[in-house]
Amino acid sequence: MNKFKSLFIFIIVLTLITISFRVKYNKYLSEIKSEFNHFLYKYDNFDDELPVIVSKDENSPCKSLSSISKDKATEDVEYLFSLLKFGYSGYEFFGGDSTFIPAKENIIWSVIASEGSYICVNKFLDIIYSELKFIQDSHFNIGNYKLCNYSKYFSSRKFIFHKDNIGFYTKIYGKPFYLEKVNNEDP
């Protein structure tokens, strides 16, 4: 009987603690929700962004009408790499200054070396993408380019595969057999 009293008291105390916790949790949760908007950035004005200049020049090399001055493009590159260095978590993982600084210099050099005083936005994005391909991050886009080489994982419990300069192979009785297709796709 004494054991049941102790168990009953323990259950009552545990229930009271749980109820108290839920009340505090709900109170704090409602406070957090009400304060949430205070911590959001206000994006109601984009005047400080770099402009994209619509070119109507008949001599413009752009197929589309969007171009940007080389000075603004260079400014944009400096700003991009400042953001990457101080705000991108993959900066050090993908080589830090030793890979990003040469990429930035190559982009700026390519922009300056292009003809005319303006550069097509599409060409500008192509240059940036070509220099930042070392970043393998599927969350990172440059224009319509995703900076990630996707791969698919295949396995077999029956065969062990190896890779050489020809492709993927398995050995059966010491003789290599190369994998030609997986689900009608090249491996």
Short mmCIF file of N, CA and C in Angstrom, two decimals:
data_model
loop_
_atom_site.label_atom_id
_atom_site.label_comp_id
_atom_site.label_asym_id
_atom_site.label_seq_id
_atom_site.Cartn_x
_atom_site.Cartn_y
_atom_site.Cartn_z
N MET A 1 0.82 -1.19 0.00
CA MET A 1 0.00 0.00 0.00
C MET A 1 0.87 1.26 0.00
N ASN A 2 1.95 1.21 0.74
CA ASN A 2 2.87 2.34 0.84
C ASN A 2 3.52 2.63 -0.52
N LYS A 3 3.80 1.55 -1.28
CA LYS A 3 4.40 1.70 -2.60
C LYS A 3 3.45 2.45 -3.53
N PHE A 4 2.15 2.12 -3.44
CA PHE A 4 1.17 2.77 -4.30
C PHE A 4 1.00 4.24 -3.96
N LYS A 5 1.09 4.58 -2.66
CA LYS A 5 1.00 5.99 -2.25
C LYS A 5 2.18 6.76 -2.84
N SER A 6 3.37 6.19 -2.73
CA SER A 6 4.57 6.85 -3.26
C SER A 6 4.47 7.02 -4.77
N LEU A 7 3.99 5.98 -5.44
CA LEU A 7 3.83 6.05 -6.89
C LEU A 7 2.78 7.09 -7.27
N PHE A 8 1.68 7.11 -6.53
CA PHE A 8 0.61 8.07 -6.78
C PHE A 8 1.11 9.51 -6.59
N ILE A 9 1.85 9.75 -5.51
CA ILE A 9 2.41 11.09 -5.24
C ILE A 9 3.40 11.47 -6.35
N PHE A 10 4.23 10.53 -6.75
CA PHE A 10 5.20 10.78 -7.82
C PHE A 10 4.49 11.17 -9.12
N ILE A 11 3.43 10.45 -9.46
CA ILE A 11 2.68 10.74 -10.69
C ILE A 11 2.02 12.11 -10.60
N ILE A 12 1.48 12.47 -9.46
CA ILE A 12 0.86 13.79 -9.29
C ILE A 12 1.92 14.89 -9.44
N VAL A 13 3.07 14.73 -8.80
CA VAL A 13 4.15 15.73 -8.91
C VAL A 13 4.62 15.84 -10.35
N LEU A 14 4.80 14.72 -11.02
CA LEU A 14 5.23 14.73 -12.41
C LEU A 14 4.20 15.42 -13.30
N THR A 15 2.92 15.18 -13.06
CA THR A 15 1.85 15.83 -13.81
C THR A 15 1.88 17.34 -13.60
N LEU A 16 2.06 17.77 -12.36
CA LEU A 16 2.13 19.21 -12.07
C LEU A 16 3.33 19.87 -12.75
N ILE A 17 4.46 19.19 -12.74
CA ILE A 17 5.66 19.73 -13.40
C ILE A 17 5.41 19.84 -14.91
N THR A 18 4.80 18.82 -15.49
CA THR A 18 4.51 18.82 -16.93
C THR A 18 3.56 19.95 -17.29
N ILE A 19 2.51 20.13 -16.50
CA ILE A 19 1.55 21.21 -16.76
C ILE A 19 2.23 22.56 -16.63
N SER A 20 3.05 22.72 -15.59
CA SER A 20 3.78 23.99 -15.40
C SER A 20 4.70 24.27 -16.59
N PHE A 21 5.40 23.23 -17.05
CA PHE A 21 6.29 23.40 -18.20
C PHE A 21 5.51 23.81 -19.44
N ARG A 22 4.38 23.16 -19.70
CA ARG A 22 3.56 23.49 -20.88
C ARG A 22 3.05 24.92 -20.82
N VAL A 23 2.64 25.37 -19.65
CA VAL A 23 2.15 26.74 -19.51
C VAL A 23 3.28 27.72 -19.82
N LYS A 24 4.47 27.48 -19.25
CA LYS A 24 5.62 28.36 -19.52
C LYS A 24 6.02 28.30 -20.99
N TYR A 25 6.04 27.08 -21.55
CA TYR A 25 6.41 26.91 -22.95
C TYR A 25 5.47 27.68 -23.86
N ASN A 26 4.17 27.54 -23.65
CA ASN A 26 3.19 28.24 -24.48
C ASN A 26 3.30 29.74 -24.31
N LYS A 27 3.60 30.20 -23.09
CA LYS A 27 3.77 31.64 -22.85
C LYS A 27 4.98 32.15 -23.64
N TYR A 28 6.11 31.44 -23.53
CA TYR A 28 7.32 31.86 -24.24
C TYR A 28 7.15 31.75 -25.75
N LEU A 29 6.46 30.72 -26.19
CA LEU A 29 6.23 30.54 -27.61
C LEU A 29 5.41 31.69 -28.18
N SER A 30 4.39 32.11 -27.47
CA SER A 30 3.58 33.24 -27.96
C SER A 30 4.40 34.53 -27.95
N GLU A 31 5.28 34.71 -26.96
CA GLU A 31 6.16 35.89 -26.94
C GLU A 31 7.12 35.86 -28.12
N ILE A 32 7.69 34.71 -28.38
CA ILE A 32 8.63 34.57 -29.51
C ILE A 32 7.93 34.88 -30.82
N LYS A 33 6.74 34.34 -31.00
CA LYS A 33 5.99 34.60 -32.23
C LYS A 33 5.64 36.07 -32.39
N SER A 34 5.28 36.73 -31.28
CA SER A 34 4.92 38.14 -31.38
C SER A 34 6.13 39.02 -31.67
N GLU A 35 7.31 38.61 -31.23
CA GLU A 35 8.53 39.39 -31.45
C GLU A 35 9.24 39.03 -32.76
N PHE A 36 8.79 37.99 -33.43
CA PHE A 36 9.49 37.49 -34.61
C PHE A 36 9.67 38.56 -35.69
N ASN A 37 8.63 39.31 -35.98
CA ASN A 37 8.71 40.34 -37.02
C ASN A 37 9.74 41.41 -36.70
N HIS A 38 10.04 41.60 -35.44
CA HIS A 38 11.04 42.59 -35.03
C HIS A 38 12.43 42.23 -35.57
N PHE A 39 12.70 40.94 -35.73
CA PHE A 39 14.02 40.49 -36.14
C PHE A 39 14.18 40.32 -37.65
N LEU A 40 13.12 40.50 -38.41
CA LEU A 40 13.19 40.36 -39.86
C LEU A 40 13.75 41.63 -40.49
N TYR A 41 14.50 41.46 -41.56
CA TYR A 41 14.99 42.60 -42.31
C TYR A 41 13.82 43.25 -43.06
N LYS A 42 13.89 44.54 -43.20
CA LYS A 42 12.84 45.26 -43.93
C LYS A 42 13.30 45.41 -45.38
N TYR A 43 12.62 44.74 -46.28
CA TYR A 43 12.95 44.80 -47.70
C TYR A 43 11.88 45.58 -48.45
N ASP A 44 11.73 46.83 -48.12
CA ASP A 44 10.71 47.62 -48.80
C ASP A 44 11.33 48.60 -49.80
N ASN A 45 12.66 48.66 -49.84
CA ASN A 45 13.31 49.60 -50.72
C ASN A 45 14.60 48.98 -51.23
N PHE A 46 14.77 48.94 -52.53
CA PHE A 46 15.95 48.34 -53.13
C PHE A 46 16.80 49.37 -53.88
N ASP A 47 16.77 50.61 -53.44
CA ASP A 47 17.50 51.68 -54.12
C ASP A 47 19.00 51.48 -54.09
N ASP A 48 19.53 50.78 -53.08
CA ASP A 48 20.98 50.64 -52.96
C ASP A 48 21.54 49.48 -53.79
N GLU A 49 20.70 48.75 -54.50
CA GLU A 49 21.19 47.66 -55.34
C GLU A 49 21.81 48.20 -56.62
N LEU A 50 22.73 47.41 -57.18
CA LEU A 50 23.35 47.81 -58.43
C LEU A 50 22.32 47.77 -59.55
N PRO A 51 22.29 48.80 -60.38
CA PRO A 51 21.27 48.83 -61.43
C PRO A 51 21.64 47.93 -62.61
N VAL A 52 20.64 47.40 -63.25
CA VAL A 52 20.83 46.73 -64.52
C VAL A 52 20.36 47.73 -65.57
N ILE A 53 21.27 48.11 -66.44
CA ILE A 53 20.98 49.15 -67.42
C ILE A 53 20.45 48.50 -68.69
N VAL A 54 19.30 48.92 -69.12
CA VAL A 54 18.74 48.40 -70.36
C VAL A 54 19.37 49.17 -71.51
N SER A 55 20.09 48.45 -72.35
CA SER A 55 20.81 49.07 -73.45
C SER A 55 19.95 49.06 -74.70
N LYS A 56 19.85 50.21 -75.35
CA LYS A 56 19.13 50.28 -76.62
C LYS A 56 20.09 50.64 -77.75
N ASP A 57 21.36 50.49 -77.47
CA ASP A 57 22.39 50.79 -78.45
C ASP A 57 22.38 49.72 -79.54
N GLU A 58 22.30 50.15 -80.80
CA GLU A 58 22.26 49.21 -81.92
C GLU A 58 23.57 48.44 -82.05
N ASN A 59 24.67 49.00 -81.55
CA ASN A 59 25.97 48.34 -81.64
C ASN A 59 26.23 47.40 -80.46
N SER A 60 25.28 47.28 -79.56
CA SER A 60 25.46 46.43 -78.38
C SER A 60 25.63 44.97 -78.80
N PRO A 61 26.61 44.29 -78.23
CA PRO A 61 26.82 42.88 -78.57
C PRO A 61 25.79 41.95 -77.92
N CYS A 62 24.96 42.49 -77.05
CA CYS A 62 24.01 41.65 -76.31
C CYS A 62 22.85 41.20 -77.19
N LYS A 63 22.51 39.93 -77.08
CA LYS A 63 21.33 39.43 -77.78
C LYS A 63 20.08 39.94 -77.10
N SER A 64 20.11 39.95 -75.77
CA SER A 64 19.00 40.56 -75.04
C SER A 64 19.37 42.02 -74.77
N LEU A 65 18.50 42.76 -74.18
CA LEU A 65 18.76 44.18 -73.97
C LEU A 65 19.47 44.49 -72.67
N SER A 66 19.69 43.51 -71.80
CA SER A 66 20.27 43.77 -70.49
C SER A 66 21.78 43.81 -70.54
N SER A 67 22.33 44.91 -70.06
CA SER A 67 23.78 45.05 -69.94
C SER A 67 24.08 45.87 -68.69
N ILE A 68 25.33 45.83 -68.30
CA ILE A 68 25.77 46.57 -67.13
C ILE A 68 27.14 47.17 -67.46
N SER A 69 27.41 48.35 -66.94
CA SER A 69 28.71 48.97 -67.21
C SER A 69 29.81 48.13 -66.57
N LYS A 70 31.00 48.18 -67.15
CA LYS A 70 32.11 47.42 -66.61
C LYS A 70 32.45 47.87 -65.19
N ASP A 71 32.34 49.18 -64.94
CA ASP A 71 32.61 49.69 -63.59
C ASP A 71 31.62 49.11 -62.58
N LYS A 72 30.34 49.09 -62.95
CA LYS A 72 29.32 48.53 -62.05
C LYS A 72 29.51 47.02 -61.90
N ALA A 73 29.90 46.34 -62.97
CA ALA A 73 30.14 44.90 -62.90
C ALA A 73 31.30 44.60 -61.95
N THR A 74 32.36 45.39 -62.04
CA THR A 74 33.51 45.22 -61.15
C THR A 74 33.10 45.47 -59.71
N GLU A 75 32.31 46.51 -59.49
CA GLU A 75 31.78 46.80 -58.16
C GLU A 75 30.96 45.62 -57.64
N ASP A 76 30.15 45.06 -58.53
CA ASP A 76 29.31 43.92 -58.18
C ASP A 76 30.15 42.72 -57.78
N VAL A 77 31.25 42.48 -58.50
CA VAL A 77 32.14 41.37 -58.19
C VAL A 77 32.78 41.57 -56.81
N GLU A 78 33.25 42.79 -56.55
CA GLU A 78 33.84 43.08 -55.23
C GLU A 78 32.83 42.82 -54.13
N TYR A 79 31.60 43.27 -54.35
CA TYR A 79 30.54 43.09 -53.35
C TYR A 79 30.22 41.60 -53.17
N LEU A 80 30.12 40.86 -54.28
CA LEU A 80 29.84 39.43 -54.22
C LEU A 80 30.89 38.70 -53.39
N PHE A 81 32.16 38.99 -53.65
CA PHE A 81 33.21 38.27 -52.95
C PHE A 81 33.34 38.70 -51.49
N SER A 82 32.96 39.93 -51.19
CA SER A 82 32.89 40.35 -49.79
C SER A 82 31.80 39.57 -49.07
N LEU A 83 30.64 39.43 -49.72
CA LEU A 83 29.55 38.63 -49.14
C LEU A 83 29.97 37.18 -48.97
N LEU A 84 30.64 36.63 -49.96
CA LEU A 84 31.07 35.24 -49.86
C LEU A 84 32.05 35.04 -48.71
N LYS A 85 33.02 35.95 -48.59
CA LYS A 85 34.04 35.79 -47.55
C LYS A 85 33.45 35.89 -46.15
N PHE A 86 32.55 36.83 -45.95
CA PHE A 86 32.07 37.07 -44.60
C PHE A 86 30.68 36.50 -44.33
N GLY A 87 30.03 35.92 -45.34
CA GLY A 87 28.68 35.43 -45.11
C GLY A 87 28.38 34.04 -45.64
N TYR A 88 29.32 33.43 -46.35
CA TYR A 88 29.07 32.12 -46.93
C TYR A 88 29.80 31.06 -46.11
N SER A 89 29.04 30.14 -45.54
CA SER A 89 29.65 29.14 -44.65
C SER A 89 30.60 28.20 -45.38
N GLY A 90 30.46 28.06 -46.68
CA GLY A 90 31.34 27.18 -47.44
C GLY A 90 32.63 27.83 -47.89
N TYR A 91 32.86 29.08 -47.50
CA TYR A 91 34.04 29.82 -47.99
C TYR A 91 35.34 29.07 -47.67
N GLU A 92 35.54 28.73 -46.42
CA GLU A 92 36.77 28.02 -46.03
C GLU A 92 36.76 26.59 -46.54
N PHE A 93 35.60 25.96 -46.54
CA PHE A 93 35.50 24.57 -46.99
C PHE A 93 35.95 24.43 -48.44
N PHE A 94 35.61 25.40 -49.28
CA PHE A 94 35.97 25.34 -50.69
C PHE A 94 37.29 26.05 -50.99
N GLY A 95 38.12 26.24 -49.99
CA GLY A 95 39.48 26.71 -50.23
C GLY A 95 39.82 28.07 -49.68
N GLY A 96 38.85 28.83 -49.21
CA GLY A 96 39.12 30.14 -48.62
C GLY A 96 39.75 31.10 -49.61
N ASP A 97 40.59 31.99 -49.09
CA ASP A 97 41.23 33.01 -49.92
C ASP A 97 42.06 32.41 -51.06
N SER A 98 42.67 31.25 -50.82
CA SER A 98 43.55 30.69 -51.85
C SER A 98 42.81 30.28 -53.12
N THR A 99 41.50 30.03 -53.04
CA THR A 99 40.74 29.73 -54.25
C THR A 99 39.82 30.87 -54.66
N PHE A 100 39.27 31.59 -53.69
CA PHE A 100 38.31 32.64 -54.03
C PHE A 100 38.98 33.90 -54.58
N ILE A 101 40.14 34.28 -54.05
CA ILE A 101 40.80 35.50 -54.55
C ILE A 101 41.22 35.34 -56.02
N PRO A 102 41.86 34.23 -56.42
CA PRO A 102 42.16 34.08 -57.86
C PRO A 102 40.90 34.06 -58.72
N ALA A 103 39.82 33.46 -58.22
CA ALA A 103 38.57 33.45 -58.98
C ALA A 103 38.06 34.88 -59.17
N LYS A 104 38.11 35.67 -58.11
CA LYS A 104 37.67 37.07 -58.19
C LYS A 104 38.53 37.84 -59.19
N GLU A 105 39.84 37.66 -59.12
CA GLU A 105 40.74 38.36 -60.04
C GLU A 105 40.48 37.96 -61.49
N ASN A 106 40.23 36.68 -61.72
CA ASN A 106 39.93 36.20 -63.08
C ASN A 106 38.62 36.78 -63.60
N ILE A 107 37.63 36.89 -62.74
CA ILE A 107 36.34 37.47 -63.15
C ILE A 107 36.54 38.93 -63.53
N ILE A 108 37.22 39.68 -62.67
CA ILE A 108 37.45 41.10 -62.94
C ILE A 108 38.26 41.27 -64.22
N TRP A 109 39.30 40.44 -64.40
CA TRP A 109 40.11 40.53 -65.61
C TRP A 109 39.26 40.24 -66.84
N SER A 110 38.40 39.23 -66.78
CA SER A 110 37.54 38.88 -67.92
C SER A 110 36.55 39.99 -68.25
N VAL A 111 36.02 40.64 -67.21
CA VAL A 111 35.09 41.75 -67.43
C VAL A 111 35.81 42.90 -68.11
N ILE A 112 36.98 43.26 -67.60
CA ILE A 112 37.75 44.38 -68.16
C ILE A 112 38.19 44.07 -69.59
N ALA A 113 38.54 42.80 -69.86
CA ALA A 113 39.03 42.42 -71.19
C ALA A 113 37.93 42.33 -72.24
N SER A 114 36.68 42.29 -71.82
CA SER A 114 35.60 42.20 -72.81
C SER A 114 35.47 43.52 -73.57
N GLU A 115 34.94 43.45 -74.79
CA GLU A 115 34.86 44.63 -75.65
C GLU A 115 33.84 45.64 -75.14
N GLY A 116 34.10 46.91 -75.41
CA GLY A 116 33.15 47.97 -75.09
C GLY A 116 33.18 48.38 -73.62
N SER A 117 32.32 49.33 -73.29
CA SER A 117 32.28 49.82 -71.91
C SER A 117 31.16 49.16 -71.11
N TYR A 118 30.35 48.34 -71.77
CA TYR A 118 29.28 47.59 -71.11
C TYR A 118 29.49 46.10 -71.37
N ILE A 119 28.96 45.29 -70.47
CA ILE A 119 29.01 43.84 -70.65
C ILE A 119 27.59 43.30 -70.52
N CYS A 120 27.26 42.35 -71.38
CA CYS A 120 25.94 41.73 -71.32
C CYS A 120 25.80 40.99 -69.99
N VAL A 121 24.64 41.10 -69.38
CA VAL A 121 24.41 40.44 -68.09
C VAL A 121 24.60 38.93 -68.23
N ASN A 122 24.11 38.35 -69.32
CA ASN A 122 24.27 36.90 -69.51
C ASN A 122 25.74 36.51 -69.61
N LYS A 123 26.53 37.31 -70.31
CA LYS A 123 27.97 37.03 -70.42
C LYS A 123 28.63 37.19 -69.05
N PHE A 124 28.23 38.21 -68.32
CA PHE A 124 28.75 38.46 -66.98
C PHE A 124 28.47 37.26 -66.07
N LEU A 125 27.25 36.74 -66.12
CA LEU A 125 26.90 35.56 -65.32
C LEU A 125 27.70 34.33 -65.76
N ASP A 126 27.92 34.19 -67.07
CA ASP A 126 28.73 33.08 -67.58
C ASP A 126 30.14 33.13 -67.02
N ILE A 127 30.71 34.34 -66.97
CA ILE A 127 32.08 34.52 -66.45
C ILE A 127 32.12 34.13 -64.97
N ILE A 128 31.17 34.64 -64.21
CA ILE A 128 31.14 34.34 -62.77
C ILE A 128 31.00 32.83 -62.56
N TYR A 129 30.07 32.23 -63.28
CA TYR A 129 29.85 30.79 -63.15
C TYR A 129 31.11 29.99 -63.49
N SER A 130 31.76 30.36 -64.59
CA SER A 130 32.93 29.59 -65.02
C SER A 130 34.06 29.65 -64.00
N GLU A 131 34.16 30.74 -63.26
CA GLU A 131 35.22 30.87 -62.26
C GLU A 131 34.84 30.30 -60.89
N LEU A 132 33.55 30.11 -60.65
CA LEU A 132 33.12 29.60 -59.34
C LEU A 132 32.66 28.14 -59.40
N LYS A 133 32.98 27.44 -60.49
CA LYS A 133 32.55 26.05 -60.62
C LYS A 133 33.17 25.13 -59.58
N PHE A 134 34.24 25.58 -58.92
CA PHE A 134 34.85 24.75 -57.88
C PHE A 134 33.94 24.62 -56.66
N ILE A 135 32.94 25.50 -56.54
CA ILE A 135 31.98 25.40 -55.44
C ILE A 135 30.98 24.30 -55.80
N GLN A 136 30.88 23.31 -54.98
CA GLN A 136 29.93 22.22 -55.20
C GLN A 136 28.86 22.29 -54.11
N ASP A 137 27.91 23.18 -54.31
CA ASP A 137 26.86 23.44 -53.32
C ASP A 137 25.54 23.56 -54.07
N SER A 138 24.65 22.61 -53.86
CA SER A 138 23.39 22.62 -54.60
C SER A 138 22.45 23.73 -54.15
N HIS A 139 22.80 24.47 -53.11
CA HIS A 139 21.98 25.59 -52.66
C HIS A 139 22.47 26.92 -53.24
N PHE A 140 23.52 26.89 -54.02
CA PHE A 140 24.19 28.09 -54.51
C PHE A 140 23.92 28.23 -56.00
N ASN A 141 23.32 29.32 -56.39
CA ASN A 141 23.03 29.57 -57.81
C ASN A 141 23.70 30.87 -58.26
N ILE A 142 24.11 30.90 -59.51
CA ILE A 142 24.56 32.12 -60.17
C ILE A 142 23.63 32.26 -61.38
N GLY A 143 22.71 33.19 -61.32
CA GLY A 143 21.70 33.29 -62.37
C GLY A 143 20.91 32.00 -62.42
N ASN A 144 20.89 31.37 -63.59
CA ASN A 144 20.20 30.09 -63.73
C ASN A 144 21.13 28.89 -63.57
N TYR A 145 22.38 29.14 -63.21
CA TYR A 145 23.35 28.06 -63.05
C TYR A 145 23.35 27.55 -61.61
N LYS A 146 23.28 26.24 -61.45
CA LYS A 146 23.47 25.62 -60.14
C LYS A 146 24.92 25.19 -60.05
N LEU A 147 25.56 25.52 -58.95
CA LEU A 147 26.97 25.19 -58.78
C LEU A 147 27.12 23.85 -58.08
N CYS A 148 26.73 22.80 -58.77
CA CYS A 148 26.85 21.47 -58.17
C CYS A 148 26.83 20.43 -59.28
N ASN A 149 27.79 19.53 -59.25
CA ASN A 149 27.77 18.37 -60.14
C ASN A 149 27.08 17.25 -59.38
N TYR A 150 25.93 16.88 -59.86
CA TYR A 150 25.16 15.85 -59.17
C TYR A 150 25.70 14.48 -59.50
N SER A 151 25.60 13.60 -58.55
CA SER A 151 25.98 12.21 -58.78
C SER A 151 24.90 11.31 -58.19
N LYS A 152 24.84 10.13 -58.73
CA LYS A 152 23.88 9.15 -58.24
C LYS A 152 24.65 8.00 -57.62
N TYR A 153 24.10 7.46 -56.58
CA TYR A 153 24.74 6.34 -55.91
C TYR A 153 24.05 5.05 -56.34
N PHE A 154 24.82 4.10 -56.80
CA PHE A 154 24.32 2.78 -57.14
C PHE A 154 25.14 1.76 -56.37
N SER A 155 24.50 0.70 -55.95
CA SER A 155 25.25 -0.36 -55.28
C SER A 155 24.67 -1.71 -55.67
N SER A 156 25.46 -2.72 -55.42
CA SER A 156 25.03 -4.08 -55.70
C SER A 156 25.53 -4.96 -54.56
N ARG A 157 24.65 -5.77 -54.05
CA ARG A 157 25.07 -6.72 -53.02
C ARG A 157 25.73 -7.95 -53.64
N LYS A 158 25.54 -8.08 -54.92
CA LYS A 158 26.04 -9.26 -55.62
C LYS A 158 27.45 -9.06 -56.17
N PHE A 159 27.76 -7.82 -56.61
CA PHE A 159 29.04 -7.55 -57.26
C PHE A 159 29.75 -6.38 -56.59
N ILE A 160 31.06 -6.44 -56.59
CA ILE A 160 31.88 -5.31 -56.14
C ILE A 160 32.42 -4.64 -57.39
N PHE A 161 32.19 -3.33 -57.52
CA PHE A 161 32.64 -2.61 -58.70
C PHE A 161 33.86 -1.75 -58.38
N HIS A 162 34.72 -1.63 -59.36
CA HIS A 162 35.91 -0.79 -59.29
C HIS A 162 35.84 0.18 -60.46
N LYS A 163 36.67 1.22 -60.40
CA LYS A 163 36.69 2.19 -61.50
C LYS A 163 38.12 2.34 -62.01
N ASP A 164 38.25 2.39 -63.32
CA ASP A 164 39.54 2.70 -63.94
C ASP A 164 39.30 3.73 -65.04
N ASN A 165 40.29 3.96 -65.89
CA ASN A 165 40.15 5.00 -66.92
C ASN A 165 39.13 4.64 -68.00
N ILE A 166 38.70 3.39 -68.07
CA ILE A 166 37.69 2.97 -69.04
C ILE A 166 36.28 3.12 -68.47
N GLY A 167 36.12 2.80 -67.20
CA GLY A 167 34.80 2.89 -66.57
C GLY A 167 34.71 2.01 -65.33
N PHE A 168 33.49 1.62 -65.00
CA PHE A 168 33.24 0.78 -63.83
C PHE A 168 33.23 -0.68 -64.25
N TYR A 169 33.86 -1.53 -63.44
CA TYR A 169 33.94 -2.94 -63.81
C TYR A 169 33.88 -3.82 -62.56
N THR A 170 33.52 -5.06 -62.79
CA THR A 170 33.59 -6.09 -61.76
C THR A 170 34.37 -7.25 -62.34
N LYS A 171 34.96 -8.04 -61.50
CA LYS A 171 35.72 -9.20 -61.98
C LYS A 171 34.93 -10.47 -61.71
N ILE A 172 34.82 -11.26 -62.76
CA ILE A 172 34.19 -12.57 -62.64
C ILE A 172 35.21 -13.59 -63.15
N TYR A 173 35.62 -14.48 -62.26
CA TYR A 173 36.68 -15.45 -62.55
C TYR A 173 37.94 -14.76 -63.06
N GLY A 174 38.26 -13.61 -62.45
CA GLY A 174 39.48 -12.89 -62.78
C GLY A 174 39.41 -12.03 -64.03
N LYS A 175 38.30 -12.08 -64.75
CA LYS A 175 38.17 -11.31 -65.99
C LYS A 175 37.28 -10.09 -65.73
N PRO A 176 37.72 -8.88 -66.17
CA PRO A 176 36.90 -7.68 -65.93
C PRO A 176 35.69 -7.60 -66.87
N PHE A 177 34.56 -7.24 -66.30
CA PHE A 177 33.34 -6.98 -67.07
C PHE A 177 32.90 -5.55 -66.75
N TYR A 178 32.81 -4.72 -67.80
CA TYR A 178 32.50 -3.30 -67.62
C TYR A 178 31.00 -3.06 -67.61
N LEU A 179 30.60 -2.17 -66.74
CA LEU A 179 29.20 -1.77 -66.62
C LEU A 179 28.88 -0.81 -67.76
N GLU A 180 27.89 -1.14 -68.56
CA GLU A 180 27.55 -0.30 -69.71
C GLU A 180 26.39 0.64 -69.42
N LYS A 181 25.35 0.16 -68.76
CA LYS A 181 24.16 0.98 -68.50
C LYS A 181 23.60 0.64 -67.13
N VAL A 182 22.98 1.64 -66.51
CA VAL A 182 22.19 1.46 -65.29
C VAL A 182 20.86 2.14 -65.55
N ASN A 183 19.80 1.36 -65.59
CA ASN A 183 18.47 1.90 -65.92
C ASN A 183 18.50 2.67 -67.24
N ASN A 184 19.17 2.11 -68.24
CA ASN A 184 19.31 2.71 -69.57
C ASN A 184 20.06 4.04 -69.58
N GLU A 185 20.86 4.30 -68.55
CA GLU A 185 21.68 5.52 -68.49
C GLU A 185 23.14 5.11 -68.32
N ASP A 186 24.04 5.97 -68.82
CA ASP A 186 25.46 5.72 -68.60
C ASP A 186 25.77 5.83 -67.11
N PRO A 187 26.64 4.94 -66.62
CA PRO A 187 26.95 5.00 -65.17
C PRO A 187 27.80 6.20 -64.82
#
